[in-house]
PDB file of C-alpha atoms in Angstrom:
ATOM      1  CA  MET A1379       0.321  27.613 -10.809  1.00 35.00           C
ATOM      2  CA  LYS A1380      -2.659  25.806  -8.944  1.00 39.00           C
ATOM      3  CA  LYS A1381      -2.913  26.011  -5.386  1.00 38.00           C
ATOM      4  CA  ILE A1382      -5.032  24.198  -2.759  1.00 45.00           C
ATOM      5  CA  LEU A1383      -6.464  25.274   0.451  1.00 45.00           C
ATOM      6  CA  LEU A1384      -5.406  22.024   2.527  1.00 49.00           C
ATOM      7  CA  PHE A1385      -5.069  22.906   6.180  1.00 48.00           C
ATOM      8  CA  GLY A1386      -5.978  26.327   6.709  1.00 39.00           C
ATOM      9  CA  CYS A1387      -3.857  28.193   4.426  1.00 36.00           C
ATOM     10  CA  ALA A1388      -3.067  28.080   0.501  1.00 37.00           C
ATOM     11  CA  ILE A1389      -0.126  25.858  -0.299  1.00 37.00           C
ATOM     12  CA  VAL A1390       1.300  24.870  -3.496  1.00 36.00           C
ATOM     13  CA  ALA A1391       0.120  21.341  -4.550  1.00 39.00           C
ATOM     14  CA  THR A1392       3.767  20.170  -5.182  1.00 37.00           C
ATOM     15  CA  ILE A1393       4.721  21.185  -1.594  1.00 40.00           C
ATOM     16  CA  LEU A1394       7.605  19.051  -0.028  1.00 39.00           C
ATOM     17  CA  SER A1395       7.294  17.624   3.447  1.00 41.00           C
ATOM     18  CA  ASN A1396       9.975  17.853   5.776  1.00 47.00           C
ATOM     19  CA  ALA A1397       9.174  14.402   7.168  1.00 58.00           C
ATOM     20  CA  GLN A1398      11.942  11.943   7.072  1.00 83.00           C
ATOM     21  CA  ALA A1399      11.574   8.042   6.567  1.00 92.00           C
ATOM     22  CA  CYS A1400       9.891   6.207   9.373  1.00 96.00           C
ATOM     23  CA  SER A1401       9.194   9.635  11.220  1.00 94.00           C
ATOM     24  CA  ASP A1402       5.327  10.281  10.596  1.00 97.00           C
ATOM     25  CA  VAL A1403       1.867   8.703   9.865  1.00 98.00           C
ATOM     26  CA  PHE A1404       0.990   7.540   6.367  1.00 98.00           C
ATOM     27  CA  ILE A1405      -1.772   5.761   4.714  1.00 98.00           C
ATOM     28  CA  SER A1406      -1.289   1.964   4.725  1.00 97.00           C
ATOM     29  CA  GLU A1407      -4.693   0.589   3.444  1.00 97.00           C
ATOM     30  CA  TYR A1408      -7.198   2.005   1.009  1.00 97.00           C
ATOM     31  CA  VAL A1409     -10.443   0.089   0.890  1.00 97.00           C
ATOM     32  CA  GLU A1410     -12.928   1.037  -1.968  1.00 96.00           C
ATOM     33  CA  GLY A1411     -15.454  -1.858  -1.859  1.00 94.00           C
ATOM     34  CA  THR A1412     -18.930  -2.004  -3.098  1.00 94.00           C
ATOM     35  CA  PHE A1413     -21.806   0.183  -1.884  1.00 95.00           C
ATOM     36  CA  ASN A1414     -20.521   1.849   1.372  1.00 97.00           C
ATOM     37  CA  ASN A1415     -17.680  -0.519   2.171  1.00 97.00           C
ATOM     38  CA  LYS A1416     -14.924   2.348   2.408  1.00 98.00           C
ATOM     39  CA  ALA A1417     -12.185   2.645   4.754  1.00 98.00           C
ATOM     40  CA  ILE A1418      -8.778   4.104   5.366  1.00 98.00           C
ATOM     41  CA  GLU A1419      -6.134   2.585   7.411  1.00 98.00           C
ATOM     42  CA  LEU A1420      -3.306   4.763   8.820  1.00 98.00           C
ATOM     43  CA  HIS A1421       0.060   3.400  10.049  1.00 97.00           C
ATOM     44  CA  ASN A1422       2.349   4.814  12.620  1.00 96.00           C
ATOM     45  CA  PRO A1423       6.054   3.680  11.596  1.00 96.00           C
ATOM     46  CA  THR A1424       7.732   5.338  14.605  1.00 95.00           C
ATOM     47  CA  ASP A1425       8.828   3.968  17.991  1.00 92.00           C
ATOM     48  CA  ALA A1426       6.293   5.875  20.191  1.00 93.00           C
ATOM     49  CA  PRO A1427       2.455   6.152  20.077  1.00 93.00           C
ATOM     50  CA  ILE A1428       1.053   9.074  18.027  1.00 95.00           C
ATOM     51  CA  ASP A1429      -1.987  11.027  19.209  1.00 95.00           C
ATOM     52  CA  LEU A1430      -3.965  12.042  16.040  1.00 96.00           C
ATOM     53  CA  GLY A1431      -5.828  14.720  17.782  1.00 94.00           C
ATOM     54  CA  ALA A1432      -3.084  16.318  19.544  1.00 93.00           C
ATOM     55  CA  GLY A1433      -1.108  16.545  16.058  1.00 90.00           C
ATOM     56  CA  GLN A1434      -4.187  18.039  14.439  1.00 95.00           C
ATOM     57  CA  TYR A1435      -4.058  15.388  11.788  1.00 98.00           C
ATOM     58  CA  LYS A1436      -6.731  15.463   8.866  1.00 97.00           C
ATOM     59  CA  MET A1437      -7.658  13.455   5.968  1.00 98.00           C
ATOM     60  CA  GLY A1438     -10.038  13.477   3.035  1.00 98.00           C
ATOM     61  CA  ARG A1439     -10.678  13.492  -0.733  1.00 97.00           C
ATOM     62  CA  GLN A1440     -10.482  15.915  -3.603  1.00 96.00           C
ATOM     63  CA  ARG A1441     -13.901  15.054  -5.505  1.00 94.00           C
ATOM     64  CA  ASN A1442     -13.002  14.468  -9.093  1.00 91.00           C
ATOM     65  CA  GLY A1443      -9.814  16.330  -9.227  1.00 93.00           C
ATOM     66  CA  ALA A1444     -11.600  19.754  -8.657  1.00 93.00           C
ATOM     67  CA  GLY A1445     -11.775  22.286  -5.737  1.00 93.00           C
ATOM     68  CA  ASP A1446     -10.165  22.012  -2.232  1.00 93.00           C
ATOM     69  CA  PRO A1447      -9.907  18.734  -0.510  1.00 95.00           C
ATOM     70  CA  MET A1448     -12.597  18.108   1.719  1.00 96.00           C
ATOM     71  CA  LEU A1449     -11.138  17.214   5.086  1.00 96.00           C
ATOM     72  CA  LEU A1450     -11.896  15.647   8.172  1.00 96.00           C
ATOM     73  CA  ASP A1451     -10.302  16.101  11.664  1.00 96.00           C
ATOM     74  CA  ILE A1452      -9.339  12.862  13.042  1.00 97.00           C
ATOM     75  CA  THR A1453      -8.666  11.600  16.490  1.00 95.00           C
ATOM     76  CA  GLY A1454      -7.348   8.588  18.332  1.00 93.00           C
ATOM     77  CA  ILE A1455      -3.929   7.046  19.376  1.00 92.00           C
ATOM     78  CA  ILE A1456      -1.936   4.876  16.845  1.00 93.00           C
ATOM     79  CA  PRO A1457       0.446   2.600  18.967  1.00 91.00           C
ATOM     80  CA  ALA A1458       4.157   2.388  17.891  1.00 92.00           C
ATOM     81  CA  HIS A1459       4.318   0.446  14.641  1.00 92.00           C
ATOM     82  CA  GLY A1460       0.542  -0.075  14.659  1.00 92.00           C
ATOM     83  CA  THR A1461      -2.372   1.106  12.856  1.00 94.00           C
ATOM     84  CA  ARG A1462      -5.927   2.713  13.135  1.00 95.00           C
ATOM     85  CA  VAL A1463      -8.758   1.988  10.921  1.00 95.00           C
ATOM     86  CA  PHE A1464     -11.269   4.542   9.867  1.00 97.00           C
ATOM     87  CA  VAL A1465     -14.679   3.275   8.433  1.00 96.00           C
ATOM     88  CA  LEU A1466     -17.461   5.115   6.639  1.00 97.00           C
ATOM     89  CA  ASP A1467     -20.217   5.371   9.522  1.00 96.00           C
ATOM     90  CA  LYS A1468     -22.994   3.468   7.935  1.00 95.00           C
ATOM     91  CA  GLN A1469     -24.281   0.805  10.578  1.00 91.00           C
ATOM     92  CA  ASN A1470     -27.907   0.742  10.393  1.00 92.00           C
ATOM     93  CA  PRO A1471     -28.709  -2.816   9.528  1.00 90.00           C
ATOM     94  CA  ASP A1472     -32.135  -1.597   8.039  1.00 91.00           C
ATOM     95  CA  GLY A1473     -30.384   0.899   5.894  1.00 93.00           C
ATOM     96  CA  VAL A1474     -31.145   0.810   2.086  1.00 93.00           C
ATOM     97  CA  ASP A1475     -29.970   2.705  -0.871  1.00 91.00           C
ATOM     98  CA  LEU A1476     -27.312   5.414   0.380  1.00 91.00           C
ATOM     99  CA  GLU A1477     -27.733   4.027   3.696  1.00 95.00           C
ATOM    100  CA  VAL A1478     -26.774   0.353   3.306  1.00 96.00           C
ATOM    101  CA  PRO A1479     -24.577  -0.615   6.031  1.00 95.00           C
ATOM    102  CA  VAL A1480     -20.956  -1.461   5.603  1.00 95.00           C
ATOM    103  CA  ALA A1481     -20.321  -5.445   5.696  1.00 93.00           C
ATOM    104  CA  VAL A1482     -20.130  -6.755   9.040  1.00 90.00           C
ATOM    105  CA  GLU A1483     -16.394  -8.062   8.665  1.00 90.00           C
ATOM    106  CA  LEU A1484     -15.596  -4.451   7.730  1.00 92.00           C
ATOM    107  CA  ALA A1485     -17.355  -2.882  10.902  1.00 92.00           C
ATOM    108  CA  ALA A1486     -15.520  -5.496  13.045  1.00 88.00           C
ATOM    109  CA  ALA A1487     -12.200  -4.055  11.570  1.00 89.00           C
ATOM    110  CA  ALA A1488     -13.043  -0.404  12.421  1.00 92.00           C
ATOM    111  CA  ASP A1489     -11.345   1.444  15.241  1.00 92.00           C
ATOM    112  CA  THR A1490     -13.343   4.679  14.250  1.00 94.00           C
ATOM    113  CA  PHE A1491     -16.381   5.251  12.351  1.00 95.00           C
ATOM    114  CA  VAL A1492     -16.643   8.692  10.544  1.00 96.00           C
ATOM    115  CA  ASN A1493     -18.497  10.910   8.249  1.00 96.00           C
ATOM    116  CA  PRO A1494     -22.066   9.310   8.578  1.00 96.00           C
ATOM    117  CA  ILE A1495     -23.852  12.040   6.745  1.00 95.00           C
ATOM    118  CA  TYR A1496     -23.145  12.697   2.823  1.00 94.00           C
ATOM    119  CA  VAL A1497     -23.154  16.356   1.899  1.00 92.00           C
ATOM    120  CA  GLU A1498     -21.958  17.137  -1.581  1.00 89.00           C
ATOM    121  CA  THR A1499     -19.610  19.775  -0.223  1.00 90.00           C
ATOM    122  CA  ASN A1500     -18.572  17.926   2.918  1.00 91.00           C
ATOM    123  CA  SER A1501     -18.175  14.190   2.091  1.00 95.00           C
ATOM    124  CA  PRO A1502     -14.457  13.458   2.975  1.00 97.00           C
ATOM    125  CA  MET A1503     -14.866   9.533   3.020  1.00 97.00           C
ATOM    126  CA  TYR A1504     -17.247   9.009   0.108  1.00 97.00           C
ATOM    127  CA  PHE A1505     -14.334   8.328  -2.408  1.00 96.00           C
ATOM    128  CA  ASN A1506     -15.059   6.246  -5.438  1.00 93.00           C
ATOM    129  CA  GLY A1507     -11.449   5.336  -6.857  1.00 93.00           C
ATOM    130  CA  ASP A1508     -11.293   8.263  -8.994  1.00 93.00           C
ATOM    131  CA  ASP A1509     -10.615  10.912  -6.092  1.00 95.00           C
ATOM    132  CA  ALA A1510      -7.364  11.697  -4.760  1.00 97.00           C
ATOM    133  CA  PHE A1511      -7.225  11.105  -0.997  1.00 98.00           C
ATOM    134  CA  VAL A1512      -4.731  13.396   1.229  1.00 98.00           C
ATOM    135  CA  LEU A1513      -3.541  13.053   4.838  1.00 98.00           C
ATOM    136  CA  GLY A1514      -2.139  16.240   6.536  1.00 97.00           C
ATOM    137  CA  LYS A1515      -1.029  17.269   9.873  1.00 96.00           C
ATOM    138  CA  GLY A1516      -1.204  20.896  11.504  1.00 92.00           C
ATOM    139  CA  THR A1517      -1.774  23.965   9.394  1.00 84.00           C
ATOM    140  CA  ALA A1518       0.290  23.216   6.263  1.00 83.00           C
ATOM    141  CA  THR A1519       1.983  19.678   6.359  1.00 92.00           C
ATOM    142  CA  LEU A1520       1.012  17.524   3.643  1.00 96.00           C
ATOM    143  CA  LEU A1521       1.989  13.915   4.770  1.00 97.00           C
ATOM    144  CA  ASP A1522       0.610  11.621   2.022  1.00 98.00           C
ATOM    145  CA  ILE A1523      -1.481  11.555  -1.194  1.00 98.00           C
ATOM    146  CA  PHE A1524      -3.210   8.573  -2.620  1.00 97.00           C
ATOM    147  CA  GLY A1525      -3.806   9.269  -6.333  1.00 96.00           C
ATOM    148  CA  LYS A1526      -3.100  12.696  -7.963  1.00 97.00           C
ATOM    149  CA  LEU A1527      -4.447  16.124  -7.227  1.00 97.00           C
ATOM    150  CA  PHE A1528      -6.394  18.176  -9.759  1.00 97.00           C
ATOM    151  CA  GLU A1529      -6.791  14.871 -12.006  1.00 96.00           C
ATOM    152  CA  ASP A1530      -9.925  13.061 -12.822  1.00 94.00           C
ATOM    153  CA  PRO A1531      -8.872   9.893 -13.951  1.00 92.00           C
ATOM    154  CA  GLY A1532     -12.389   8.790 -15.306  1.00 89.00           C
ATOM    155  CA  ASP A1533     -13.020   5.281 -14.190  1.00 84.00           C
ATOM    156  CA  GLY A1534     -10.072   5.022 -11.925  1.00 89.00           C
ATOM    157  CA  TRP A1535      -6.308   4.971 -11.970  1.00 91.00           C
ATOM    158  CA  TYR A1536      -4.544   2.537 -13.759  1.00 87.00           C
ATOM    159  CA  VAL A1537      -0.919   1.400 -14.658  1.00 85.00           C
ATOM    160  CA  PRO A1538       0.439   3.684 -17.185  1.00 87.00           C
ATOM    161  CA  GLY A1539       0.477   2.290 -20.568  1.00 83.00           C
ATOM    162  CA  ASP A1540      -2.343  -0.389 -19.647  1.00 79.00           C
ATOM    163  CA  PRO A1541      -5.670   1.077 -19.521  1.00 73.00           C
ATOM    164  CA  ASN A1542      -7.079  -2.490 -18.993  1.00 71.00           C
ATOM    165  CA  THR A1543      -6.114  -2.066 -15.383  1.00 71.00           C
ATOM    166  CA  ALA A1544      -8.345   0.807 -14.736  1.00 68.00           C
ATOM    167  CA  TRP A1545     -10.131  -1.231 -12.153  1.00 74.00           C
ATOM    168  CA  TRP A1546      -6.860  -0.768 -10.013  1.00 83.00           C
ATOM    169  CA  THR A1547      -8.250   1.811  -7.656  1.00 92.00           C
ATOM    170  CA  VAL A1548     -12.090   0.820  -8.021  1.00 91.00           C
ATOM    171  CA  ASP A1549     -13.868  -1.914  -6.139  1.00 91.00           C
ATOM    172  CA  ASN A1550     -10.681  -2.773  -4.665  1.00 89.00           C
ATOM    173  CA  THR A1551      -8.568  -3.080  -1.508  1.00 92.00           C
ATOM    174  CA  MET A1552      -5.160  -1.742  -1.857  1.00 92.00           C
ATOM    175  CA  PHE A1553      -2.418  -1.883   0.733  1.00 92.00           C
ATOM    176  CA  ARG A1554       1.014  -0.118   0.938  1.00 94.00           C
ATOM    177  CA  LYS A1555       4.056  -2.388   0.121  1.00 92.00           C
ATOM    178  CA  SER A1556       6.199  -3.084   2.998  1.00 90.00           C
ATOM    179  CA  THR A1557       9.033  -1.332   1.702  1.00 92.00           C
ATOM    180  CA  VAL A1558       7.332   1.959   1.950  1.00 95.00           C
ATOM    181  CA  ASP A1559       8.572   3.896   4.784  1.00 96.00           C
ATOM    182  CA  GLN A1560       6.921   7.518   4.302  1.00 96.00           C
ATOM    183  CA  GLY A1561       3.965   8.994   2.499  1.00 97.00           C
ATOM    184  CA  VAL A1562       3.968  10.627  -0.771  1.00 97.00           C
ATOM    185  CA  ALA A1563       4.193  14.633  -0.078  1.00 95.00           C
ATOM    186  CA  THR A1564       4.689  15.835  -3.514  1.00 94.00           C
ATOM    187  CA  ASN A1565       1.909  15.620  -5.965  1.00 97.00           C
ATOM    188  CA  PRO A1566       3.007  13.250  -8.596  1.00 96.00           C
ATOM    189  CA  ALA A1567       3.279  13.897 -12.272  1.00 96.00           C
ATOM    190  CA  VAL A1568       1.592  10.566 -13.008  1.00 95.00           C
ATOM    191  CA  PHE A1569       0.122   8.307 -10.367  1.00 95.00           C
ATOM    192  CA  ASP A1570       0.984   4.758 -11.129  1.00 93.00           C
ATOM    193  CA  PRO A1571      -0.607   2.732  -8.380  1.00 92.00           C
ATOM    194  CA  SER A1572       1.572  -0.506  -8.898  1.00 89.00           C
ATOM    195  CA  LEU A1573       4.814   1.425  -7.557  1.00 92.00           C
ATOM    196  CA  GLN A1574       3.640   1.464  -3.822  1.00 94.00           C
ATOM    197  CA  TRP A1575       0.663  -0.542  -3.682  1.00 93.00           C
ATOM    198  CA  ASP A1576      -0.504  -3.985  -3.990  1.00 90.00           C
ATOM    199  CA  SER A1577      -4.113  -5.055  -4.476  1.00 87.00           C
ATOM    200  CA  LEU A1578      -6.685  -7.527  -3.006  1.00 85.00           C
ATOM    201  CA  PRO A1579     -10.154  -8.348  -4.603  1.00 85.00           C
ATOM    202  CA  ALA A1580     -13.217  -6.160  -3.683  1.00 89.00           C
ATOM    203  CA  ASN A1581     -14.562  -6.475  -0.186  1.00 92.00           C
ATOM    204  CA  THR A1582     -11.234  -8.145   1.186  1.00 89.00           C
ATOM    205  CA  PHE A1583     -10.991  -6.849   4.813  1.00 90.00           C
ATOM    206  CA  ASP A1584      -8.564  -9.338   6.506  1.00 84.00           C
ATOM    207  CA  HIS A1585      -5.566  -7.089   5.717  1.00 87.00           C
ATOM    208  CA  LEU A1586      -6.950  -4.216   8.063  1.00 92.00           C
ATOM    209  CA  GLY A1587      -5.562  -3.776  11.556  1.00 90.00           C
ATOM    210  CA  TRP A1588      -1.865  -4.638  10.926  1.00 88.00           C
ATOM    211  CA  HIS A1589       0.755  -3.308   8.492  1.00 92.00           C
ATOM    212  CA  ASP A1590       4.058  -5.014   7.567  1.00 89.00           C
ATOM    213  CA  CYS A1591       6.604  -2.241   7.362  1.00 93.00           C
ATOM    214  CA  VAL A1592      10.486  -1.961   7.034  1.00 93.00           C
ATOM    215  CA  CYS A1593      10.401   0.783   9.718  1.00 93.00           C
ATOM    216  CA  GLY A1594      10.116  -1.773  12.520  1.00 77.00           C
ATOM    217  CA  ALA A1595      10.045  -5.463  13.428  1.00 47.00           C
ATOM    218  CA  GLU A1596       7.446  -5.188  16.336  1.00 44.00           C
ATOM    219  CA  ASN A1597       4.652  -5.077  13.937  1.00 42.00           C
ATOM    220  CA  VAL A1598       5.908  -8.222  12.006  1.00 39.00           C
ATOM    221  CA  LYS A1599       6.068 -10.158  15.105  1.00 38.00           C
ATOM    222  CA  GLU A1600       2.237  -8.955  15.991  1.00 41.00           C
ATOM    223  CA  VAL A1601       1.166 -10.182  12.586  1.00 40.00           C
ATOM    224  CA  ALA A1602       2.554 -13.576  13.136  1.00 41.00           C
ATOM    225  CA  ALA A1603       0.939 -13.822  16.566  1.00 40.00           C
ATOM    226  CA  ALA A1604      -2.403 -12.788  15.208  1.00 44.00           C
ATOM    227  CA  SER A1605      -2.788 -16.180  13.526  1.00 43.00           C
ATOM    228  CA  GLU A1606      -2.346 -17.854  16.771  1.00 65.00           C
ATOM    229  CA  PHE A1607      -5.907 -17.444  17.984  1.00 79.00           C
ATOM    230  CA  THR A1608      -9.252 -17.055  16.504  1.00 78.00           C
ATOM    231  CA  LEU A1609     -12.625 -15.551  17.663  1.00 78.00           C
ATOM    232  CA  PHE A1610     -16.139 -17.015  16.996  1.00 75.00           C
ATOM    233  CA  PRO A1611     -18.802 -15.784  16.346  1.00 76.00           C
ATOM    234  CA  ASN A1612     -17.972 -12.135  15.032  1.00 72.00           C
ATOM    235  CA  PRO A1613     -20.002 -10.130  15.521  1.00 72.00           C
ATOM    236  CA  LEU A1614     -20.952 -11.400  19.000  1.00 75.00           C
ATOM    237  CA  THR A1615     -24.315 -13.264  19.686  1.00 65.00           C
ATOM    238  CA  ASP A1616     -25.716 -12.347  22.923  1.00 75.00           C
ATOM    239  CA  GLY A1617     -22.259 -11.338  24.336  1.00 79.00           C
ATOM    240  CA  GLN A1618     -21.055 -14.716  23.868  1.00 81.00           C
ATOM    241  CA  PHE A1619     -17.955 -15.924  21.947  1.00 82.00           C
ATOM    242  CA  ALA A1620     -15.147 -18.639  21.820  1.00 81.00           C
ATOM    243  CA  LEU A1621     -11.475 -18.532  21.831  1.00 83.00           C
ATOM    244  CA  LYS A1622      -9.571 -20.957  20.105  1.00 82.00           C
ATOM    245  CA  SER A1623      -5.930 -21.463  19.580  1.00 82.00           C
ATOM    246  CA  SER A1624      -3.377 -24.151  18.740  1.00 80.00           C
ATOM    247  CA  ASP A1625      -0.926 -22.631  21.335  1.00 84.00           C
ATOM    248  CA  GLU A1626      -1.522 -22.532  24.984  1.00 88.00           C
ATOM    249  CA  MET A1627      -3.227 -19.411  26.192  1.00 88.00           C
ATOM    250  CA  VAL A1628      -2.484 -17.938  29.806  1.00 89.00           C
ATOM    251  CA  SER A1629      -4.881 -15.081  29.928  1.00 89.00           C
ATOM    252  CA  PHE A1630      -7.097 -12.631  27.940  1.00 89.00           C
ATOM    253  CA  THR A1631      -8.356  -9.368  28.355  1.00 88.00           C
ATOM    254  CA  VAL A1632     -11.295  -7.395  26.579  1.00 88.00           C
ATOM    255  CA  MET A1633     -11.023  -3.731  26.225  1.00 82.00           C
ATOM    256  CA  THR A1634     -13.132  -1.159  24.673  1.00 79.00           C
ATOM    257  CA  ALA A1635     -11.698   0.634  21.494  1.00 68.00           C
ATOM    258  CA  ASP A1636     -10.502   3.278  23.677  1.00 64.00           C
ATOM    259  CA  GLY A1637      -8.442   0.897  26.050  1.00 69.00           C
ATOM    260  CA  LYS A1638     -10.868   0.532  29.145  1.00 77.00           C
ATOM    261  CA  ILE A1639     -10.764  -2.774  30.384  1.00 82.00           C
ATOM    262  CA  ILE A1640     -14.053  -4.606  30.558  1.00 86.00           C
ATOM    263  CA  HIS A1641     -13.086  -8.189  31.310  1.00 87.00           C
ATOM    264  CA  SER A1642      -9.908  -9.835  32.161  1.00 87.00           C
ATOM    265  CA  GLU A1643      -9.189 -13.466  32.999  1.00 89.00           C
ATOM    266  CA  LYS A1644      -6.331 -15.905  34.025  1.00 90.00           C
ATOM    267  CA  LEU A1645      -6.715 -19.434  32.434  1.00 89.00           C
ATOM    268  CA  ASN A1646      -5.763 -22.715  33.572  1.00 82.00           C
ATOM    269  CA  GLY A1647      -2.695 -24.289  32.156  1.00 74.00           C
ATOM    270  CA  ASN A1648      -2.660 -26.041  28.669  1.00 73.00           C
ATOM    271  CA  THR A1649      -5.763 -23.969  27.856  1.00 81.00           C
ATOM    272  CA  ARG A1650      -6.490 -23.914  24.084  1.00 84.00           C
ATOM    273  CA  ASN A1651     -10.190 -23.434  24.144  1.00 84.00           C
ATOM    274  CA  THR A1652     -12.404 -21.251  26.148  1.00 85.00           C
ATOM    275  CA  ASN A1653     -15.749 -19.667  26.078  1.00 85.00           C
ATOM    276  CA  VAL A1654     -16.423 -15.972  27.169  1.00 87.00           C
ATOM    277  CA  ALA A1655     -19.599 -14.409  28.330  1.00 84.00           C
ATOM    278  CA  LEU A1656     -19.957 -10.643  28.147  1.00 79.00           C
ATOM    279  CA  PRO A1657     -23.745 -10.145  28.832  1.00 66.00           C
ATOM    280  CA  LYS A1658     -23.334  -6.378  29.551  1.00 70.00           C
ATOM    281  CA  ALA A1659     -21.511  -5.618  26.486  1.00 69.00           C
ATOM    282  CA  GLU A1660     -22.899  -2.543  24.747  1.00 77.00           C
ATOM    283  CA  ALA A1661     -22.764  -2.275  20.892  1.00 76.00           C
ATOM    284  CA  GLY A1662     -19.442  -1.258  19.593  1.00 75.00           C
ATOM    285  CA  ILE A1663     -16.107  -2.552  18.862  1.00 75.00           C
ATOM    286  CA  TYR A1664     -13.862  -4.131  21.347  1.00 80.00           C
ATOM    287  CA  ILE A1665     -10.309  -5.440  21.624  1.00 81.00           C
ATOM    288  CA  VAL A1666      -9.628  -8.867  22.717  1.00 87.00           C
ATOM    289  CA  GLU A1667      -5.911  -9.525  23.664  1.00 85.00           C
ATOM    290  CA  VAL A1668      -4.587 -12.982  24.562  1.00 88.00           C
ATOM    291  CA  ALA A1669      -1.340 -13.734  26.295  1.00 86.00           C
ATOM    292  CA  PHE A1670       0.380 -16.998  25.430  1.00 86.00           C
ATOM    293  CA  ALA A1671       2.675 -19.234  27.415  1.00 86.00           C
ATOM    294  CA  ASP A1672       5.692 -18.380  25.339  1.00 81.00           C
ATOM    295  CA  GLY A1673       5.464 -14.743  26.322  1.00 79.00           C
ATOM    296  CA  THR A1674       3.804 -13.126  23.189  1.00 81.00           C
ATOM    297  CA  THR A1675       0.627 -11.562  23.008  1.00 79.00           C
ATOM    298  CA  SER A1676      -1.782 -10.966  20.106  1.00 79.00           C
ATOM    299  CA  HIS A1677      -5.105  -9.200  19.674  1.00 76.00           C
ATOM    300  CA  ARG A1678      -8.099  -9.034  17.562  1.00 77.00           C
ATOM    301  CA  LYS A1679     -11.284  -6.809  17.071  1.00 76.00           C
ATOM    302  CA  ILE A1680     -14.861  -7.975  17.792  1.00 78.00           C
ATOM    303  CA  LEU A1681     -17.949  -6.262  17.141  1.00 76.00           C
ATOM    304  CA  ALA A1682     -21.122  -6.290  19.489  1.00 77.00           C
ATOM    305  CA  ARG A1683     -24.405  -5.298  18.056  1.00 72.00           C
TER     306      ARG A1683
END
């Protein structure tokens, strides 16, 4: 029987996790776009924040179905019923060939950039639609698998019986169906991507940063609120951007990706448009949170270059 060295000790590829529904992190989105546009979104379906670093979470790919998965230690906090987006660290605007930067829209959606340098034996985020991708915790807990371990599907996985859908996991954005409440902790006999995943066209990034899941209603409320304001431009131009909403905004806060507040402002009544200046904003990802007169809040990411 084949075995894999996943999290520091050998475990059988078909190991069953003890995780229960809505109890631990799973993969909620898989972005395999053109060039270096690659991202993984993780979802926390529980009622409490999860510290990935403290839990020793790891993720990465098994290249072409062979060898041990190449794993990346990941850090960051995922809020209750929230997400965290990991994007391949290609940000040099002058990059060419293998260093072509990710799309600005994808960079703006990132919470964490990872794996900047490609090494054949250590390239966990350089998946191409034909690599199984795993999420684990601690020394031997397998939480989720995208694809099938020890299988090279050729061009990519497709719906069984319909090889014309071989593009399903290649040059596509895939997000978990809202009915899925935990990861796949058993290596499947057959990977049918249509059972748990929906797909979007290549280089579609506007589904990142939120996930609709049966495990909790809070995230559904946040998604609805997210449409209530827009940012422009994104990425920032000289630290200047505008907030616009069809609903009355009462305040807004700008935070760094790790939660440090760099600007907060109360707004006059009936405010639906306002300009913001952050001349000292360093390059990076920021969170803009807006509070509305009806008591709801919403947030969006913005990129400063």
